[in-house]
Coordinates of N, CA and C in Angstrom, one line a residue:
X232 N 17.0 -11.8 6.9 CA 16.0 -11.0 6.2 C 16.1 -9.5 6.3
X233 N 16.4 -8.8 7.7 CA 16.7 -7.9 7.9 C 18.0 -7.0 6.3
X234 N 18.6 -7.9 6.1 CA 20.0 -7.4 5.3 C 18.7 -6.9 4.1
X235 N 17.6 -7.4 3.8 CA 16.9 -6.9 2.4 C 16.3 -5.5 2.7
X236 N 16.6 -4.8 2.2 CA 16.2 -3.2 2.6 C 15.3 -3.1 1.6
X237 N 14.2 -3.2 1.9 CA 12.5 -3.6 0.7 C 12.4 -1.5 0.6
X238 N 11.9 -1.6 -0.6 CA 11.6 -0.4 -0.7 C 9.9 -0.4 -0.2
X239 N 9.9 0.9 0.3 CA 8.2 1.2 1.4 C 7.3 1.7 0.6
X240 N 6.3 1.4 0.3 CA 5.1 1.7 -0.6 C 3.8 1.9 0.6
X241 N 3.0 2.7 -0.3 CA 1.6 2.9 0.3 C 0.4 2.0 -0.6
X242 N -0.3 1.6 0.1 CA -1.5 0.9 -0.9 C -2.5 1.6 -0.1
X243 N -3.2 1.8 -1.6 CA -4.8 2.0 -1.1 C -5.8 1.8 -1.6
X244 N -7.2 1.6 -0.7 CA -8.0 0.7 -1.4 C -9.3 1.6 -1.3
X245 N -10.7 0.9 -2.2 CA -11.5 1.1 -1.3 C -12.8 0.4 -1.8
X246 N -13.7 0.1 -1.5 CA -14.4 -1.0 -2.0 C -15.9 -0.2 -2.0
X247 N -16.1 1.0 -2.7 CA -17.2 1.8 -2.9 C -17.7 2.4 -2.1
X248 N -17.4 2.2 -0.6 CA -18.4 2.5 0.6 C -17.0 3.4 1.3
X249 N -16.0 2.6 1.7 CA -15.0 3.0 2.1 C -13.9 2.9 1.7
X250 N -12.7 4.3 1.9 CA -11.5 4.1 1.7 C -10.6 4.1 3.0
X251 N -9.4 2.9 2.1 CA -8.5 3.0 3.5 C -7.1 2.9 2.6
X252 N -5.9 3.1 3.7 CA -4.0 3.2 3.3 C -3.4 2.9 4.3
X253 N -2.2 1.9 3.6 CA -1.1 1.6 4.6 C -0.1 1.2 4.1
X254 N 0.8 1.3 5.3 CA 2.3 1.2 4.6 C 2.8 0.0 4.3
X255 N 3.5 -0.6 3.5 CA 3.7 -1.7 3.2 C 5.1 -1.5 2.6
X256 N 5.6 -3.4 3.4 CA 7.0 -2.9 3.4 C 7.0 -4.6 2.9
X257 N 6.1 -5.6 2.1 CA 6.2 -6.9 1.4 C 5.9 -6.4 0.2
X258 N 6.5 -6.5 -1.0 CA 5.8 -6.5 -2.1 C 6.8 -6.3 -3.4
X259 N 6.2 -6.7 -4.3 CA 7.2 -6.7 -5.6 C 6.8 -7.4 -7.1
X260 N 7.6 -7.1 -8.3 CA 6.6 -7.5 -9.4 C 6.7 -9.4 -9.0
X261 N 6.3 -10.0 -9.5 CA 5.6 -11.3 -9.6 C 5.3 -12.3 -10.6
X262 N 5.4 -11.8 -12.1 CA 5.6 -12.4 -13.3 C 5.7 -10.9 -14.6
X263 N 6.8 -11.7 -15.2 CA 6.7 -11.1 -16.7 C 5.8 -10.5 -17.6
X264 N 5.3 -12.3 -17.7 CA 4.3 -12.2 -18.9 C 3.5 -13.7 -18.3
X265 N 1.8 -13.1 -17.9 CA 2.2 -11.5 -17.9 C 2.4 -10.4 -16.5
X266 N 2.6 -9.1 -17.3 CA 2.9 -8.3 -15.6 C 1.7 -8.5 -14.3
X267 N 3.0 -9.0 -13.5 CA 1.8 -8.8 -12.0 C 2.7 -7.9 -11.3
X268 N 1.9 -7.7 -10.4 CA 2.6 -7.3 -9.1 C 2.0 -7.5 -7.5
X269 N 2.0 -8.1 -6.6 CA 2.2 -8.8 -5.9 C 2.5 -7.7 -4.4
X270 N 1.1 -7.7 -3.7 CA 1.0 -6.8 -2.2 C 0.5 -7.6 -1.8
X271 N 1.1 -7.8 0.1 CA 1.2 -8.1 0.8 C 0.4 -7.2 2.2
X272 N -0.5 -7.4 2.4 CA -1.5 -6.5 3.8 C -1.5 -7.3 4.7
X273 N -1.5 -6.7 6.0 CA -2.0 -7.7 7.6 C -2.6 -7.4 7.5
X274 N -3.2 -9.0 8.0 CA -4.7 -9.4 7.9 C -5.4 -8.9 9.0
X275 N -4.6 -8.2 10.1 CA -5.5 -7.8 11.4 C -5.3 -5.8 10.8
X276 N -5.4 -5.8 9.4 CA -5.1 -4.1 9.4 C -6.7 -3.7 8.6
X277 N -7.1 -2.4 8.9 CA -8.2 -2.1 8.3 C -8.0 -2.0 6.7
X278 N -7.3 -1.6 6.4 CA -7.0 -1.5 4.6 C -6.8 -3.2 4.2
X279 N -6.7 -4.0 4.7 CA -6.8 -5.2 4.4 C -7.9 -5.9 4.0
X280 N -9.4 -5.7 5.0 CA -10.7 -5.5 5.2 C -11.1 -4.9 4.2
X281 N -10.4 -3.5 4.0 CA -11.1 -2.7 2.5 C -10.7 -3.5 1.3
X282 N -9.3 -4.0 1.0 CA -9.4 -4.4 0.1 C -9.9 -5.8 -0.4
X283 N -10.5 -6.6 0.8 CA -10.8 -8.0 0.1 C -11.9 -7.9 -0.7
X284 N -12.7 -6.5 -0.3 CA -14.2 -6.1 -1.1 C -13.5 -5.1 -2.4
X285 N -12.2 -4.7 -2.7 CA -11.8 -3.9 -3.6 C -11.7 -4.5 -5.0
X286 N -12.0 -3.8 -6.1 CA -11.8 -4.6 -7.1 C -9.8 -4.4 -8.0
X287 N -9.8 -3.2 -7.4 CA -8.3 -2.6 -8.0 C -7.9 -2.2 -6.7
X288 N -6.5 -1.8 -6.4 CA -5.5 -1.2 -5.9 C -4.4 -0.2 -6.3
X289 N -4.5 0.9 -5.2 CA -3.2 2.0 -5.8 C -2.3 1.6 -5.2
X290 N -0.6 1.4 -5.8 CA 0.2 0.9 -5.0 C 1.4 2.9 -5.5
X291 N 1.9 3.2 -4.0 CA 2.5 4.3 -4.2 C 3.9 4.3 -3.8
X292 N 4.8 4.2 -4.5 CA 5.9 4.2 -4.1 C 6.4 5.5 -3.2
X293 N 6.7 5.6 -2.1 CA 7.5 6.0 -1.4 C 9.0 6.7 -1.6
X294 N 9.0 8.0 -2.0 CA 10.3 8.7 -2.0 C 10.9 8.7 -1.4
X295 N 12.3 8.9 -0.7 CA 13.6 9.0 0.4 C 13.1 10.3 1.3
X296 N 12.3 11.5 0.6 CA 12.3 12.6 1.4 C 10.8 12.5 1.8
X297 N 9.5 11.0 2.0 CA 8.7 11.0 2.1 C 8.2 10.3 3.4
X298 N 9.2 10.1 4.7 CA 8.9 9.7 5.7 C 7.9 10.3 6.5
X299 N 7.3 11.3 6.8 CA 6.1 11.1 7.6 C 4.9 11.3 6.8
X300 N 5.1 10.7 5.5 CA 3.7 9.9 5.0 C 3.6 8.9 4.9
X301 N 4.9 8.1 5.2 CA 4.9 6.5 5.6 C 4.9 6.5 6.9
X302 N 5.3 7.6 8.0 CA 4.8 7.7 9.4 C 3.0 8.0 9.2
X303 N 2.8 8.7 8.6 CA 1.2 9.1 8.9 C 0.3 7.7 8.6
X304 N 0.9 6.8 7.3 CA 0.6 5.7 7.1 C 0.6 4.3 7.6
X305 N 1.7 4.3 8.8 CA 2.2 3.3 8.9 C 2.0 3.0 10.6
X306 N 1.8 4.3 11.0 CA 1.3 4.1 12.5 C 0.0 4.9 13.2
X307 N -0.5 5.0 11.9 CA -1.9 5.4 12.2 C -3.4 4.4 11.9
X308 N -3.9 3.8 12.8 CA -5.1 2.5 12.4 C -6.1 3.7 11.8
X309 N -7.0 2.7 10.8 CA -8.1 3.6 9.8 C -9.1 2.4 11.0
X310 N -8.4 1.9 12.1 CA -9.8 1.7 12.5 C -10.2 3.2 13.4
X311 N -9.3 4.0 13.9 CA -9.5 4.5 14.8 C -9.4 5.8 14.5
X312 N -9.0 6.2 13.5 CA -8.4 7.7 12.6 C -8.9 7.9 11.4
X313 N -9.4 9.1 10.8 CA -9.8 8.9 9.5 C -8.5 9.3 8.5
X314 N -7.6 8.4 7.6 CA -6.4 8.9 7.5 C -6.1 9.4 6.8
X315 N -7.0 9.7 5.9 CA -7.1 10.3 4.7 C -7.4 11.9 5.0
X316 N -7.7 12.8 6.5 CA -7.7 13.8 6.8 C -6.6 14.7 7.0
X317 N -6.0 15.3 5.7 CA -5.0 15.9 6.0 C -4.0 15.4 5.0
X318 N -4.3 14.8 4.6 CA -3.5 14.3 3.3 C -3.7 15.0 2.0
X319 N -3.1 14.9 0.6 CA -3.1 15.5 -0.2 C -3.9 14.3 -1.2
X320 N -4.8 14.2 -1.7 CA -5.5 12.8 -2.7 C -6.5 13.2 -3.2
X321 N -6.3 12.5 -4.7 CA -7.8 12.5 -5.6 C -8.3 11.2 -6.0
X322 N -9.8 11.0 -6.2 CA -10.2 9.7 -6.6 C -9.0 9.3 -8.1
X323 N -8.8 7.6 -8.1 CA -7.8 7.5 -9.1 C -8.8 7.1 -10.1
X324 N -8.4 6.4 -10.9 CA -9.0 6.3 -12.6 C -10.4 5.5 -12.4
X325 N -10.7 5.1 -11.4 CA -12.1 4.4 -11.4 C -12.7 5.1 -10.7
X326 N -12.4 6.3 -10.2 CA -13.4 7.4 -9.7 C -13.5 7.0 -7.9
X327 N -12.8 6.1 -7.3 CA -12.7 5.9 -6.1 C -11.5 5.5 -5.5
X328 N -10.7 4.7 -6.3 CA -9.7 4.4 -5.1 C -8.7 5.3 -5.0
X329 N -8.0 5.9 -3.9 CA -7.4 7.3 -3.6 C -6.2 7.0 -4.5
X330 N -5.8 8.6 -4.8 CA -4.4 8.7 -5.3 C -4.0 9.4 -4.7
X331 N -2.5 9.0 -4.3 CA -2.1 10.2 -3.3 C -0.7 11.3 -4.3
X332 N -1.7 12.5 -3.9 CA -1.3 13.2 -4.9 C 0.4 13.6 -5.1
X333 N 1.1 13.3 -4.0 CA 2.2 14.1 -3.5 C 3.2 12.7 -3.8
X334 N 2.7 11.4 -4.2 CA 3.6 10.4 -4.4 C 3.4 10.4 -6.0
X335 N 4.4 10.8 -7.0 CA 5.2 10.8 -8.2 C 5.3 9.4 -8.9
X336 N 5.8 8.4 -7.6 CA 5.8 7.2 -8.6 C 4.4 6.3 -8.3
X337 N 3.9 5.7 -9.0 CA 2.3 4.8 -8.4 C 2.2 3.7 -9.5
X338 N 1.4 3.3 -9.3 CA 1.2 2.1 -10.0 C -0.6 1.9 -9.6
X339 N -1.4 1.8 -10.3 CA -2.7 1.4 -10.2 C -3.4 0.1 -10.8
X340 N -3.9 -1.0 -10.4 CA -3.8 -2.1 -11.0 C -5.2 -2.9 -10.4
X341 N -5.5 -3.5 -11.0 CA -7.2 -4.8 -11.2 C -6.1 -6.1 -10.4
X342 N -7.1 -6.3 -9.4 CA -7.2 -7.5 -8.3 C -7.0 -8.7 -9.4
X343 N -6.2 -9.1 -9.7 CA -6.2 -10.4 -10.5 C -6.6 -11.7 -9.6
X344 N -6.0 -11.9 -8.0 CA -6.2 -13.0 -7.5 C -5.6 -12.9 -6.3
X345 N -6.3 -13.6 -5.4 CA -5.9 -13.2 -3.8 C -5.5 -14.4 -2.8
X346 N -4.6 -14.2 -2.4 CA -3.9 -15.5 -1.4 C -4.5 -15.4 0.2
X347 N -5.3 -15.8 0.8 CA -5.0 -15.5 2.1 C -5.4 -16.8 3.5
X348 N -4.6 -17.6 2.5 CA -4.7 -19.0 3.5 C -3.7 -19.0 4.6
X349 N -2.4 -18.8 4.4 CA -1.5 -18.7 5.3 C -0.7 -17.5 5.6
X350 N -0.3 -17.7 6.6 CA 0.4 -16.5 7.6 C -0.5 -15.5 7.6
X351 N 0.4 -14.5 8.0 CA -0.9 -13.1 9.2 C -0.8 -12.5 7.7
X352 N -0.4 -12.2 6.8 CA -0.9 -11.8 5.5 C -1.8 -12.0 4.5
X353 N -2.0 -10.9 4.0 CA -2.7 -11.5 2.3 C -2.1 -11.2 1.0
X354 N -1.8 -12.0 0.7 CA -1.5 -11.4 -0.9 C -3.2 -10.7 -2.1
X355 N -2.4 -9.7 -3.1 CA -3.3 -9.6 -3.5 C -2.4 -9.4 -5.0
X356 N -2.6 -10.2 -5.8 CA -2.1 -9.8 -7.6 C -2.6 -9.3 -8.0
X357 N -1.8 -7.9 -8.6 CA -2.2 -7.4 -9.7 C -2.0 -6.9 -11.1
X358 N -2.7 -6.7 -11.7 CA -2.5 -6.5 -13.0 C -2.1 -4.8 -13.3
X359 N -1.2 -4.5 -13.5 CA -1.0 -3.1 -13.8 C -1.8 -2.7 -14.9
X360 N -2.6 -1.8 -14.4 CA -3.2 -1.1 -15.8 C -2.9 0.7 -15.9
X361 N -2.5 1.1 -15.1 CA -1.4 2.4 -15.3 C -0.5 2.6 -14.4
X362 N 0.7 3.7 -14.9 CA 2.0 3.7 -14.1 C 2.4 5.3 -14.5
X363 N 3.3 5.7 -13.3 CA 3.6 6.7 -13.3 C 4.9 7.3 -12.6
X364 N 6.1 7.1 -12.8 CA 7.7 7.1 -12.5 C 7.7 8.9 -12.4
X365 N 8.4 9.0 -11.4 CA 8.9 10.1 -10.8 C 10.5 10.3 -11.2
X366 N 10.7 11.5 -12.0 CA 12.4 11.5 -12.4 C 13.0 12.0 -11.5
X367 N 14.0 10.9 -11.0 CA 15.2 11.1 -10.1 C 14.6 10.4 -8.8
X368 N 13.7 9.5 -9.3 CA 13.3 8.8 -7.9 C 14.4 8.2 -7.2
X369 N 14.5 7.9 -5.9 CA 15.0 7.3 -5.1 C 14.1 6.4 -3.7
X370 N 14.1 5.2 -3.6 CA 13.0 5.3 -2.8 C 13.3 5.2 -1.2
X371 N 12.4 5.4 -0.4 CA 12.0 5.0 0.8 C 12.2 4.3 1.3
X372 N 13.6 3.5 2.3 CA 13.6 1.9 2.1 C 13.4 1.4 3.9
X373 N 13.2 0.2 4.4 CA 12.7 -0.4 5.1 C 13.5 0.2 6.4
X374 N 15.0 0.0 5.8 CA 15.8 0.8 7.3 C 15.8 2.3 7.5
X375 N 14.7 3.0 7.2 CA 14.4 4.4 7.1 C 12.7 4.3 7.9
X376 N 12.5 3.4 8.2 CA 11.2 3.2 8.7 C 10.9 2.1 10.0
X377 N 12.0 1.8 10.0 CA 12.1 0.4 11.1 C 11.9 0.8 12.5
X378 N 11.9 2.0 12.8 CA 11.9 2.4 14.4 C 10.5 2.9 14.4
X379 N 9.6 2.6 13.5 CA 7.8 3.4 13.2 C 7.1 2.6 14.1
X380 N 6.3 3.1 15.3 CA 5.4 2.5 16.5 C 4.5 1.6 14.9
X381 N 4.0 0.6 14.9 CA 2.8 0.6 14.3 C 1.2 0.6 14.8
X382 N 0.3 0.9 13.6 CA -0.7 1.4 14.0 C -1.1 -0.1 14.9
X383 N -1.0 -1.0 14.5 CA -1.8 -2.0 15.1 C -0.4 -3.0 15.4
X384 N -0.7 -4.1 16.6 CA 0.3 -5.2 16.8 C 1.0 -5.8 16.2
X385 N 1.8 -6.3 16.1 CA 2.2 -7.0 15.0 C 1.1 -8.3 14.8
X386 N 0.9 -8.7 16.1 CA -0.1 -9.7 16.0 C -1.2 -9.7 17.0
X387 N -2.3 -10.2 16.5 CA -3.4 -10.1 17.1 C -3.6 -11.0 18.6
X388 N -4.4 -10.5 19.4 CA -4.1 -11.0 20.8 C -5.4 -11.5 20.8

């Protein structure tokens, strides 16, 4: 599994009250027709929490020259840090869930249906309902991120 070099994305959620982000390194479209697309959160992560109350999600793709915002993202807990301090973001099209201003490529999309019976993950489908490609993207990929402390264990104790 290692040999799949997953390109690194940020999701972010927030479910009216609170927002939260994290890095995510499971995910990918999921059907045709029609379009989903398909994120993957630990279940012991606080943006995970945010999103089961979320009704949409921002998914941010990750540039090649955008590693310590998938460091800032990826090994920092929103239980313990506010992470969104210091970052560059505006509320996205429903007037809440963060857009991070400084990521080019995004995708923002409505919770179509949520998996979270097995393994330390959740799935969450979505429906794309806008997109936004960065020219000359290149992305972010898993072996550019693999030596990242994370914010929380891999598994809960």
């Amino acid at each position: 599994m290692a040999s799949l070099d997953a390109p690194m994305i940020v999701v972010t959620a927030s479910d009216g009250v609170r927002i939260a982000g994290c890095l995510v390194g499971f995910s990918g479209q999921s059907s045709i027709i029609p379009t989903r697309y398909v994120v993957y959160l630990s279940k012991i992560n606080h943006t995970y929490r945010v999103a089961r109350r979320s009704t949409h999600l921002m998914v941010h793709f990750l540039a090649n020259d955008q590693l310590d915002l998938a460091r800032h993202f990826g090994e920092l807990t929103g239980d313990e840090t506010a992470k969104f301090d210091g970052v560059r973001w505006k509320p996205g099209p429903d007037g809440s869930t963060p857009l991070l201003t400084e990521c080019g490529t995004h995708m923002w999309g409505r919770i179509e249906r949520r998996h979270h019976r097995d393994g330390d993950h959740g799935a969450f489908v979505l429906a794309p309902l806008s997109t936004r490609t960065a020219r000359d993207f290149e992305p972010l990929r898993f072996h550019d991120v693999c030596n990242l402390d994370p914010g929380h264990p891999l598994h809960e104790k």
